[in-house]
Coordinates of C-alpha atoms and ligand atoms in Angstrom, one line a residue:
M26 CA -6.0 -24.3 11.1
K27 CA -4.8 -21.4 10.0
K28 CA -7.5 -19.8 6.9
T29 CA -5.3 -18.1 4.0
L30 CA -6.5 -16.8 0.7
Y31 CA -4.9 -18.6 -1.7
P32 CA -7.3 -21.7 -1.4
K33 CA -9.7 -19.2 -1.6
F34 CA -8.0 -17.5 -4.8
I35 CA -7.6 -21.3 -6.6
L36 CA -11.1 -22.1 -5.3
A37 CA -13.1 -19.1 -6.9
Y38 CA -10.8 -19.9 -10.2
F39 CA -12.6 -23.7 -10.3
I40 CA -15.5 -22.2 -9.9
F41 CA -15.5 -20.1 -12.5
G42 CA -13.2 -22.7 -14.6
M43 CA -16.6 -25.4 -13.9
F44 CA -19.7 -22.8 -14.2
S45 CA -18.2 -21.3 -17.3
F46 CA -17.6 -24.6 -18.6
I47 CA -21.2 -25.7 -17.6
I48 CA -22.4 -22.1 -19.5
V49 CA -21.0 -23.3 -22.2
T50 CA -21.4 -26.4 -22.9
T51 CA -25.4 -26.8 -22.4
F52 CA -27.0 -23.2 -22.9
V53 CA -24.6 -21.7 -25.9
P54 CA -25.0 -25.2 -27.3
N55 CA -29.4 -24.7 -26.9
M56 CA -29.5 -20.9 -27.7
T57 CA -27.5 -20.7 -30.8
R58 CA -29.0 -24.5 -33.1
E59 CA -32.0 -22.2 -31.6
H60 CA -30.7 -19.2 -33.5
L61 CA -30.0 -21.2 -36.7
V62 CA -32.9 -22.5 -37.5
R63 CA -34.4 -19.2 -36.7
S64 CA -32.7 -17.7 -39.2
K65 CA -32.6 -20.6 -41.7
A66 CA -35.9 -21.4 -41.7
E67 CA -36.8 -17.2 -42.1
T68 CA -35.3 -17.6 -45.1
L69 CA -36.7 -20.5 -46.2
Y70 CA -40.1 -19.6 -45.1
R71 CA -39.5 -16.7 -47.7
E72 CA -38.2 -18.7 -51.2
A73 CA -41.4 -20.7 -50.3
S74 CA -44.1 -17.4 -50.2
L75 CA -42.0 -16.7 -53.2
I76 CA -42.2 -20.1 -55.1
S77 CA -46.2 -19.5 -54.0
S78 CA -46.6 -16.5 -55.6
T79 CA -44.5 -17.6 -59.1
Y80 CA -44.8 -20.6 -60.1
A81 CA -47.2 -22.6 -57.9
S82 CA -49.9 -19.8 -58.0
S83 CA -49.1 -20.2 -62.2
L84 CA -49.7 -24.1 -62.0
Y85 CA -52.6 -24.2 -60.6
A86 CA -53.7 -21.8 -62.9
S87 CA -52.5 -23.9 -65.6
E88 CA -50.6 -21.1 -66.7
T89 CA -47.0 -22.8 -67.7
D90 CA -46.4 -26.5 -66.8
L91 CA -45.2 -29.3 -64.0
E92 CA -42.0 -30.1 -65.8
T93 CA -41.0 -26.4 -66.6
V94 CA -42.1 -25.7 -62.5
K95 CA -40.4 -28.7 -61.9
T96 CA -36.8 -27.9 -63.7
H97 CA -37.0 -24.0 -62.0
L98 CA -37.3 -24.8 -58.7
D99 CA -35.2 -28.1 -58.8
L100 CA -31.9 -25.1 -59.3
L101 CA -33.5 -23.8 -56.1
A102 CA -33.6 -25.7 -54.5
L103 CA -29.9 -27.4 -55.8
H104 CA -28.6 -23.6 -55.2
L105 CA -30.7 -23.3 -51.3
D106 CA -29.4 -27.4 -49.9
S107 CA -32.8 -28.2 -49.3
T108 CA -35.5 -29.9 -51.0
I109 CA -38.3 -28.4 -52.4
R110 CA -42.8 -29.6 -52.7
I111 CA -45.8 -29.1 -53.7
I112 CA -48.2 -31.2 -51.9
N113 CA -52.3 -31.1 -52.4
P114 CA -54.7 -30.4 -49.4
S115 CA -54.6 -33.6 -49.2
G116 CA -51.6 -34.8 -49.4
R117 CA -50.9 -35.6 -52.5
L118 CA -47.3 -34.5 -53.5
V119 CA -47.8 -33.0 -56.7
L120 CA -44.0 -32.0 -57.3
D121 CA -40.8 -33.4 -54.9
T122 CA -36.7 -31.8 -56.4
D123 CA -35.9 -35.1 -54.9
A124 CA -37.8 -37.4 -57.1
P125 CA -38.5 -37.8 -61.2
L126 CA -41.7 -36.0 -62.7
D127 CA -44.0 -39.0 -62.7
V128 CA -47.4 -37.5 -62.9
D129 CA -49.1 -40.9 -63.2
K130 CA -47.5 -42.3 -59.7
E131 CA -50.5 -40.8 -57.2
V132 CA -47.8 -40.7 -54.5
M133 CA -49.0 -39.3 -50.5
V134 CA -47.5 -37.9 -47.4
E135 CA -49.3 -39.8 -44.7
D136 CA -50.7 -37.6 -42.5
F137 CA -50.3 -35.0 -43.9
D138 CA -51.5 -31.5 -41.5
P139 CA -50.6 -27.7 -42.3
T140 CA -52.1 -27.2 -39.1
A141 CA -49.6 -29.2 -36.7
A142 CA -47.0 -26.7 -36.8
G143 CA -49.7 -25.0 -35.1
S144 CA -49.0 -20.4 -34.8
S145 CA -45.5 -21.4 -35.7
Y146 CA -44.7 -21.6 -39.9
Y147 CA -42.4 -24.7 -39.8
M148 CA -41.5 -27.5 -37.6
V149 CA -38.2 -29.7 -36.7
N150 CA -40.0 -33.3 -37.5
D151 CA -39.9 -36.9 -39.4
F152 CA -42.5 -34.3 -41.2
F153 CA -44.9 -37.2 -41.1
G154 CA -42.3 -39.9 -40.9
N155 CA -41.5 -39.4 -44.4
F156 CA -38.2 -39.5 -43.3
G157 CA -35.3 -40.7 -41.8
S158 CA -33.7 -38.2 -39.3
D159 CA -35.1 -35.2 -38.8
M160 CA -36.0 -32.1 -40.9
L161 CA -36.1 -28.4 -40.9
S162 CA -39.5 -27.9 -42.8
V163 CA -40.9 -25.0 -44.0
F164 CA -45.0 -24.6 -45.0
F165 CA -46.3 -21.9 -47.0
P166 CA -50.1 -22.1 -49.1
I167 CA -51.0 -21.5 -52.7
T168 CA -54.0 -19.8 -52.8
A169 CA -56.0 -18.9 -55.3
D170 CA -59.7 -17.7 -54.6
Y171 CA -59.8 -17.1 -51.3
L172 CA -59.0 -21.2 -51.0
V173 CA -55.5 -23.1 -50.4
K174 CA -55.2 -25.3 -53.3
G175 CA -52.0 -26.5 -52.1
Y176 CA -48.9 -25.2 -50.6
V177 CA -44.8 -24.7 -50.9
V178 CA -43.0 -27.4 -48.7
I179 CA -39.3 -26.6 -48.1
H180 CA -37.2 -29.3 -46.3
C181 CA -33.8 -28.5 -44.5
D182 CA -31.7 -31.3 -43.1
M183 CA -31.3 -30.9 -39.5
A184 CA -28.0 -33.0 -40.2
T185 CA -27.0 -29.7 -42.1
I186 CA -27.9 -26.9 -39.7
Q187 CA -26.1 -28.9 -36.4
Q188 CA -22.8 -29.2 -39.1
S189 CA -22.9 -25.2 -39.2
C190 CA -23.5 -25.1 -35.4
N191 CA -20.9 -27.2 -34.4
S192 CA -18.6 -25.4 -36.2
L193 CA -19.8 -22.1 -34.2
L194 CA -19.8 -23.9 -30.9
N195 CA -16.1 -25.1 -31.9
I196 CA -15.1 -21.1 -31.5
S197 CA -17.5 -20.9 -28.4
Y198 CA -14.4 -23.6 -27.1
I199 CA -11.9 -22.1 -28.2
T200 CA -12.7 -18.8 -26.6
L201 CA -13.0 -20.1 -23.0
A202 CA -10.1 -22.3 -23.2
V203 CA -7.9 -18.8 -23.5
L204 CA -10.0 -17.3 -21.0
L205 CA -9.1 -19.7 -18.9
L206 CA -5.7 -20.0 -20.2
L207 CA -5.5 -16.4 -19.1
S208 CA -7.1 -16.5 -16.5
L209 CA -4.8 -19.2 -15.2
I210 CA -1.8 -16.8 -15.6
I211 CA -3.5 -13.6 -13.8
L212 CA -3.8 -16.2 -11.0
I213 CA 0.1 -17.4 -11.4
F214 CA 0.9 -13.9 -11.5
F215 CA -1.6 -12.5 -8.9
T216 CA 0.3 -15.6 -6.8
E217 CA 4.0 -13.9 -7.6
I218 CA 2.8 -10.4 -7.7
V219 CA 0.3 -9.9 -4.4
Y220 CA 0.2 -13.3 -2.8
V221 CA 4.1 -14.3 -2.5
P222 CA 5.1 -10.5 -0.4
L223 CA 2.1 -10.5 1.7
R224 CA 2.7 -13.5 3.1
K225 CA 6.3 -12.5 3.7
I226 CA 4.5 -9.0 5.2
T227 CA 2.0 -10.9 7.2
Y228 CA 5.3 -13.6 8.6
A229 CA 7.1 -10.7 9.3
T230 CA 4.7 -9.0 11.0
E231 CA 4.4 -11.8 13.5
Q232 CA 7.6 -12.1 13.7
Y233 CA 7.6 -7.7 15.2
A234 CA 4.5 -8.6 17.3
N235 CA 6.1 -12.0 18.7
G236 CA 9.0 -9.2 20.3
N237 CA 11.6 -10.2 17.5
M238 CA 11.8 -6.7 15.9
H239 CA 15.4 -7.5 14.5
Y240 CA 14.2 -9.8 11.7
E241 CA 14.6 -8.7 8.6
F242 CA 13.0 -9.1 5.6
Q243 CA 13.1 -8.1 1.8
V244 CA 9.9 -7.4 -1.0
D245 CA 11.4 -6.8 -4.2
S246 CA 8.7 -4.9 -6.4
D247 CA 8.5 -0.6 -5.8
D248 CA 5.0 -0.6 -5.6
E249 CA 2.6 -1.0 -2.6
I250 CA 2.8 -3.5 -1.7
G251 CA 6.5 -3.1 -1.7
Y252 CA 6.4 0.3 0.4
L253 CA 3.7 -1.1 2.8
A254 CA 6.6 -3.9 2.9
A255 CA 9.7 -1.2 3.4
C256 CA 7.3 1.2 5.7
L257 CA 7.0 -2.6 8.1
S258 CA 10.7 -2.8 8.3
Y259 CA 11.1 0.2 8.9
M260 CA 9.1 0.7 11.5
A261 CA 11.2 -2.5 13.4
S262 CA 13.7 -1.0 13.2
Q263 CA 13.1 2.1 14.5
I264 CA 11.3 0.4 17.2
A265 CA 14.2 -2.1 17.7
G266 CA 16.6 0.9 17.6
A267 CA 14.6 2.4 20.3
E268 CA 14.3 -0.5 22.2
D269 CA 17.7 -1.0 22.4
D270 CA 18.5 2.3 23.5
Q271 CA 16.1 2.4 26.1
K272 CA 18.5 -0.7 27.7
K273 CA 21.4 1.5 27.1
F274 CA 19.6 4.6 28.8
V275 CA 17.8 2.2 31.7
A276 CA 21.9 0.8 32.3
N277 CA 23.7 4.1 32.0
V278 CA 20.6 5.8 34.3
S279 CA 21.7 2.3 36.7
H280 CA 25.6 2.9 36.6
D281 CA 25.2 6.6 37.2
F282 CA 23.0 6.2 40.5
R283 CA 25.0 3.4 41.5
S284 CA 28.5 5.0 41.8
P285 CA 27.4 7.6 44.0
L286 CA 25.5 5.8 46.1
T287 CA 28.5 3.1 46.6
S288 CA 30.9 6.0 47.3
I289 CA 28.7 7.6 50.3
R290 CA 27.7 4.9 51.8
G291 CA 31.5 3.2 51.8
Y292 CA 32.4 7.1 53.2
L293 CA 29.4 5.9 56.1
E294 CA 29.5 2.8 57.2
A295 CA 33.3 3.9 57.8
M296 CA 32.9 6.7 59.6
L297 CA 30.3 4.6 61.7
D298 CA 32.6 1.5 62.5
G299 CA 35.9 4.2 63.4
T300 CA 37.9 3.0 60.3
I301 CA 37.8 7.0 59.7
P302 CA 38.5 9.0 62.2
P303 CA 36.0 11.8 63.8
E304 CA 38.6 14.3 62.9
M305 CA 38.4 13.5 59.5
H306 CA 34.4 13.5 59.7
E307 CA 33.7 16.4 58.4
K308 CA 36.2 16.0 55.6
Y309 CA 34.2 12.8 53.9
L310 CA 30.7 14.4 55.0
N311 CA 31.7 17.2 52.3
I312 CA 32.4 14.8 50.2
V313 CA 29.1 12.8 50.8
L314 CA 27.5 16.6 50.6
N315 CA 29.1 16.4 47.0
E316 CA 27.4 13.0 46.1
T317 CA 24.3 13.6 47.4
E318 CA 24.3 16.7 45.3
R319 CA 25.4 14.3 41.9
L320 CA 22.2 13.0 42.5
T321 CA 20.2 15.6 42.7
K322 CA 21.4 17.0 39.1
L323 CA 20.9 13.4 37.8
T324 CA 17.6 13.7 38.6
N325 CA 16.8 16.6 38.5
S326 CA 18.2 16.4 34.8
L327 CA 16.1 13.1 34.5
L328 CA 13.1 14.9 34.6
S329 CA 14.2 18.0 32.5
L330 CA 14.4 15.3 30.1
N331 CA 11.4 13.6 31.0
N332 CA 9.3 16.7 30.0
L333 CA 10.8 17.5 27.4
N334 CA 10.4 13.7 25.5
T335 CA 6.6 15.2 25.2
K336 CA 7.7 17.3 22.2
G337 CA 7.0 21.3 21.9
M338 CA 4.0 20.5 24.6
L339 CA 5.1 22.2 27.0
L340 CA 7.1 25.3 26.0
D341 CA 5.9 28.5 26.8
P342 CA 7.1 30.7 24.5
T343 CA 7.3 34.8 25.3
D344 CA 8.7 37.2 23.8
F345 CA 12.2 38.6 25.9
D346 CA 15.8 39.6 25.9
I347 CA 18.3 37.6 25.0
N348 CA 21.4 39.6 26.1
G349 CA 19.8 39.9 29.0
I350 CA 19.7 36.5 29.9
I351 CA 23.0 35.8 28.4
R352 CA 24.7 39.1 31.0
S353 CA 22.3 37.1 34.4
T354 CA 23.5 33.3 33.0
A355 CA 26.7 34.3 32.9
A356 CA 26.8 36.3 36.8
A357 CA 25.9 33.3 37.9
F358 CA 29.8 31.6 37.1
E359 CA 31.5 34.3 38.4
G360 CA 32.2 32.4 41.8
T361 CA 33.7 29.2 38.7
C362 CA 35.0 31.5 36.8
R363 CA 36.9 33.6 39.2
A364 CA 38.2 30.6 41.0
K365 CA 39.9 29.2 37.2
T366 CA 40.3 32.6 36.3
I367 CA 38.0 32.6 33.2
A368 CA 36.6 35.5 31.5
I369 CA 34.1 35.8 29.7
E370 CA 33.9 38.3 26.8
M371 CA 30.5 39.1 25.5
I372 CA 30.1 40.9 22.9
L373 CA 26.0 41.3 21.8
T374 CA 24.6 42.8 19.0
G375 CA 22.4 45.7 19.7
D376 CA 21.3 47.1 23.6
K377 CA 17.9 44.7 23.7
M378 CA 17.7 41.9 21.4
Y379 CA 13.9 39.9 21.5
V380 CA 13.8 36.9 20.3
H381 CA 10.8 34.9 20.7
A382 CA 10.9 31.1 22.6
D383 CA 9.9 30.0 25.4
M384 CA 13.0 32.3 28.7
E385 CA 13.7 29.2 30.6
K386 CA 14.3 26.4 28.6
I387 CA 16.7 29.0 27.1
Q388 CA 18.1 30.1 30.4
Q389 CA 18.6 26.2 30.2
V390 CA 20.5 26.1 27.5
L391 CA 23.2 28.2 27.7
Y392 CA 23.8 27.6 31.4
N393 CA 24.3 24.4 30.3
L394 CA 26.6 26.0 27.3
L395 CA 28.3 27.6 29.8
D396 CA 28.6 25.6 32.1
N397 CA 30.2 23.3 29.5
A398 CA 32.7 25.9 28.2
I399 CA 34.0 26.4 31.5
K400 CA 34.3 23.0 32.9
F401 CA 36.5 22.3 29.4
S402 CA 38.3 25.3 29.7
H403 CA 42.0 25.6 31.1
H404 CA 43.3 28.8 33.9
D405 CA 43.4 32.0 32.7
S406 CA 41.4 31.6 29.3
V407 CA 38.2 33.5 28.2
I408 CA 35.0 32.3 26.6
K409 CA 33.6 34.1 24.0
V410 CA 29.7 34.4 23.6
E411 CA 28.4 36.2 20.6
T412 CA 25.3 36.8 19.5
S413 CA 24.9 37.8 15.6
V414 CA 21.4 38.4 13.4
K415 CA 21.1 36.2 10.2
K416 CA 17.5 36.7 7.4
S417 CA 15.6 37.4 11.2
K418 CA 17.1 34.5 12.8
L419 CA 19.0 35.4 15.9
F420 CA 22.4 33.4 16.3
V421 CA 24.4 33.0 19.4
S422 CA 27.8 31.4 20.1
V423 CA 29.5 30.2 22.8
K424 CA 33.5 28.9 22.3
D425 CA 35.8 28.3 24.9
T426 CA 39.6 27.4 23.5
G427 CA 39.4 24.4 26.2
I428 CA 40.6 20.7 25.2
G429 CA 37.9 20.3 22.4
I430 CA 36.1 17.3 21.3
P431 CA 37.7 14.2 19.2
K432 CA 36.1 14.5 15.9
E433 CA 34.5 11.2 16.5
D434 CA 32.3 12.5 18.9
L435 CA 31.3 14.8 18.0
K436 CA 27.7 13.1 16.4
L437 CA 27.8 11.4 19.7
I438 CA 27.9 14.3 22.5
W439 CA 24.2 14.7 21.9
D440 CA 22.8 11.2 22.6
R441 CA 22.1 10.8 27.2
F442 CA 25.0 10.0 29.2
Y443 CA 27.6 10.9 26.1
K444 CA 31.2 11.5 28.1
S445 CA 34.1 12.2 25.8
D446 CA 37.2 9.9 26.8
L447 CA 38.7 13.2 27.1
S448 CA 36.4 15.2 29.9
R449 CA 36.0 12.1 32.2
G450 CA 38.5 12.4 33.7
R451 CA 38.3 16.4 34.4
D452 CA 34.8 16.0 35.4
K453 CA 33.6 13.4 37.7
K454 CA 30.5 15.9 38.3
G455 CA 29.2 15.3 34.3
T456 CA 26.3 13.2 33.5
G457 CA 26.4 12.8 29.8
L458 CA 22.5 14.5 29.6
G459 CA 23.1 18.5 29.5
L460 CA 23.8 18.7 26.0
S461 CA 21.4 16.0 25.0
I462 CA 18.6 18.6 27.1
V463 CA 20.1 20.9 25.5
K464 CA 19.4 19.3 21.8
E465 CA 16.3 18.8 22.9
I466 CA 14.9 22.5 23.5
I467 CA 16.1 23.5 20.5
N468 CA 14.6 21.0 18.1
C469 CA 11.2 21.8 20.2
H470 CA 12.1 25.5 19.3
G471 CA 12.3 24.4 15.7
E472 CA 15.7 26.0 15.5
H473 CA 19.3 24.2 15.3
I474 CA 22.4 23.5 17.3
N475 CA 25.5 22.8 15.3
V476 CA 29.0 22.3 16.8
I477 CA 32.6 23.3 15.8
S478 CA 35.5 22.0 17.8
T479 CA 39.0 20.3 17.1
V480 CA 40.6 18.8 19.8
G481 CA 43.2 20.9 21.9
V482 CA 42.4 24.7 20.9
G483 CA 38.2 25.0 21.4
S484 CA 34.7 24.6 20.9
E485 CA 32.0 26.4 19.6
F486 CA 28.2 25.6 19.9
I487 CA 26.1 27.9 17.8
L488 CA 22.3 28.3 18.0
S489 CA 19.3 29.5 16.3
L490 CA 16.2 31.0 17.9
P491 CA 13.0 33.1 16.2
M492 CA 13.6 36.8 16.8
S493 CA 10.2 38.8 18.1
D494 CA 8.2 40.9 16.0
R495 CA 8.2 43.5 18.9
D496 CA 12.7 43.6 18.0
D497 CA 12.0 45.8 15.7
E498 CA 9.6 47.9 17.5
E499 CA 12.2 48.5 20.3
D500 CA 15.2 48.6 18.1
Ligands
LIG605 P1 28.2 16.5 31.1 O1 27.3 16.1 31.5 O2 29.8 15.6 30.9 O3 28.8 17.9 30.1 P2 27.2 17.4 28.1 O4 26.1 15.9 27.8 O5 27.5 18.2 28.4 O6 27.5 16.3 29.4 O7 28.5 17.2 28.2 C1 29.0 15.6 27.0 C2 29.6 15.7 26.7 O8 30.9 16.1 25.7 C3 31.5 16.1 27.5 O9 30.7 14.9 29.2 C4 32.5 16.1 26.9 O10 32.9 15.5 26.6 C5 32.0 17.1 25.6 N1 31.7 18.3 26.1 C6 30.3 19.1 25.8 N2 30.8 20.6 25.5 C7 32.5 20.7 25.5 C8 33.0 21.6 25.4 N3 33.3 22.9 25.8 N4 34.2 21.1 25.5 C9 35.0 20.4 25.3 N5 34.5 19.0 25.7 C10 32.6 19.2 25.5

């Protein structure tokens, strides 16, 4: 069985409740009773010592008569809610505040032994069988001429002490009940705030671990748990998105490889079985060659993208003259431009303009942008390549007056294998990878590329590059 956190917390709550109950019903009553008995005994002991040194001493010194002493002690006993006695060492009761004075009647406390309490000054018992219930009895000797003449003994009913003890204990029981109730409320809160969201998160994690990346869940709290849930959910959606992208990518790659391979195979088979006569072979072999070129381009583009995925790792930044690179890249398209009678106009800032970037990769960016500009331009048009400097950045713009990009496609053109419907008819060789490579390279440099385009008017791609420090020296 799967172990969960909740039963552990319930168990901890019950153990806590049980221990609190045992402590409050066993140790606390004993300790309270002990404390009350000791403090009562202390009070009575002080009173007994006062009686001994005042009334009792004068009684034994025959300075006061028994009746006067009894009257005073009666009042005091009433005030102390106890019984005061004066007992001779032999056990004879001289005075008892609970009984009327009768000098002729000799009352004895049987087995009276003042040493019975040992080292303590009080004892709790029936006082040598003198009372029917337990009494707290405190002794104090009455001395004269270094002799013990008698004892002042004060008795207090243990039932009275037990009553005060019970009142105090009731407070403890109420406190315990409140504490248990509070901890139950905390447990309920914990369940709602921590346990339930945690269960949801755990369940969602299980779903993700099982590959169900589209599982959706919600934790409505803005604390750390809510944040964790939101992060987990976001992570899963990202992974799900990446998985979908990967599937799309593989599907696109397969499709783009299959179509040239199918046409190559078709032409070759037709040549072999004689459907295409030998005199036409050259024409179809050229088509086959074109298709293989397309496959080579596709493979190279995929390799470039794969290398670029390890963000920034493969960059080799140097200081180089961007104007020189623009010129040489444009020169590479001379033949294509002549065929379409397209002119490339270059409006470059400065003679030499140094930037700090990976030269080969920036050359590839310019190549892809110019390639697209020429591909999607009409015959007899002009393509403008312009550079400008703003706030230590160099901006390169490649602008054509070609077919343009529909508004809804503007965001998608950076996606791998994306080709707009407009371009499909015109550019059969396109892979849809050129702009993804451009975007990756510029992102790897920590820079930006944007496009402004209107269908039928043309497109402008603008990218930024970091200027090199060396540029200042050269200028
Ligand atoms: P492709 O190999 O098809 O050129 P890209 O990734 O370079 O792939 O471009 C993706 C799509 O963006 C193109 O198919 C085209 O629809 C559109 N595109 C890119 N550059 C231009 C441009 N200069 N003018 C019009 N459309 C463009």
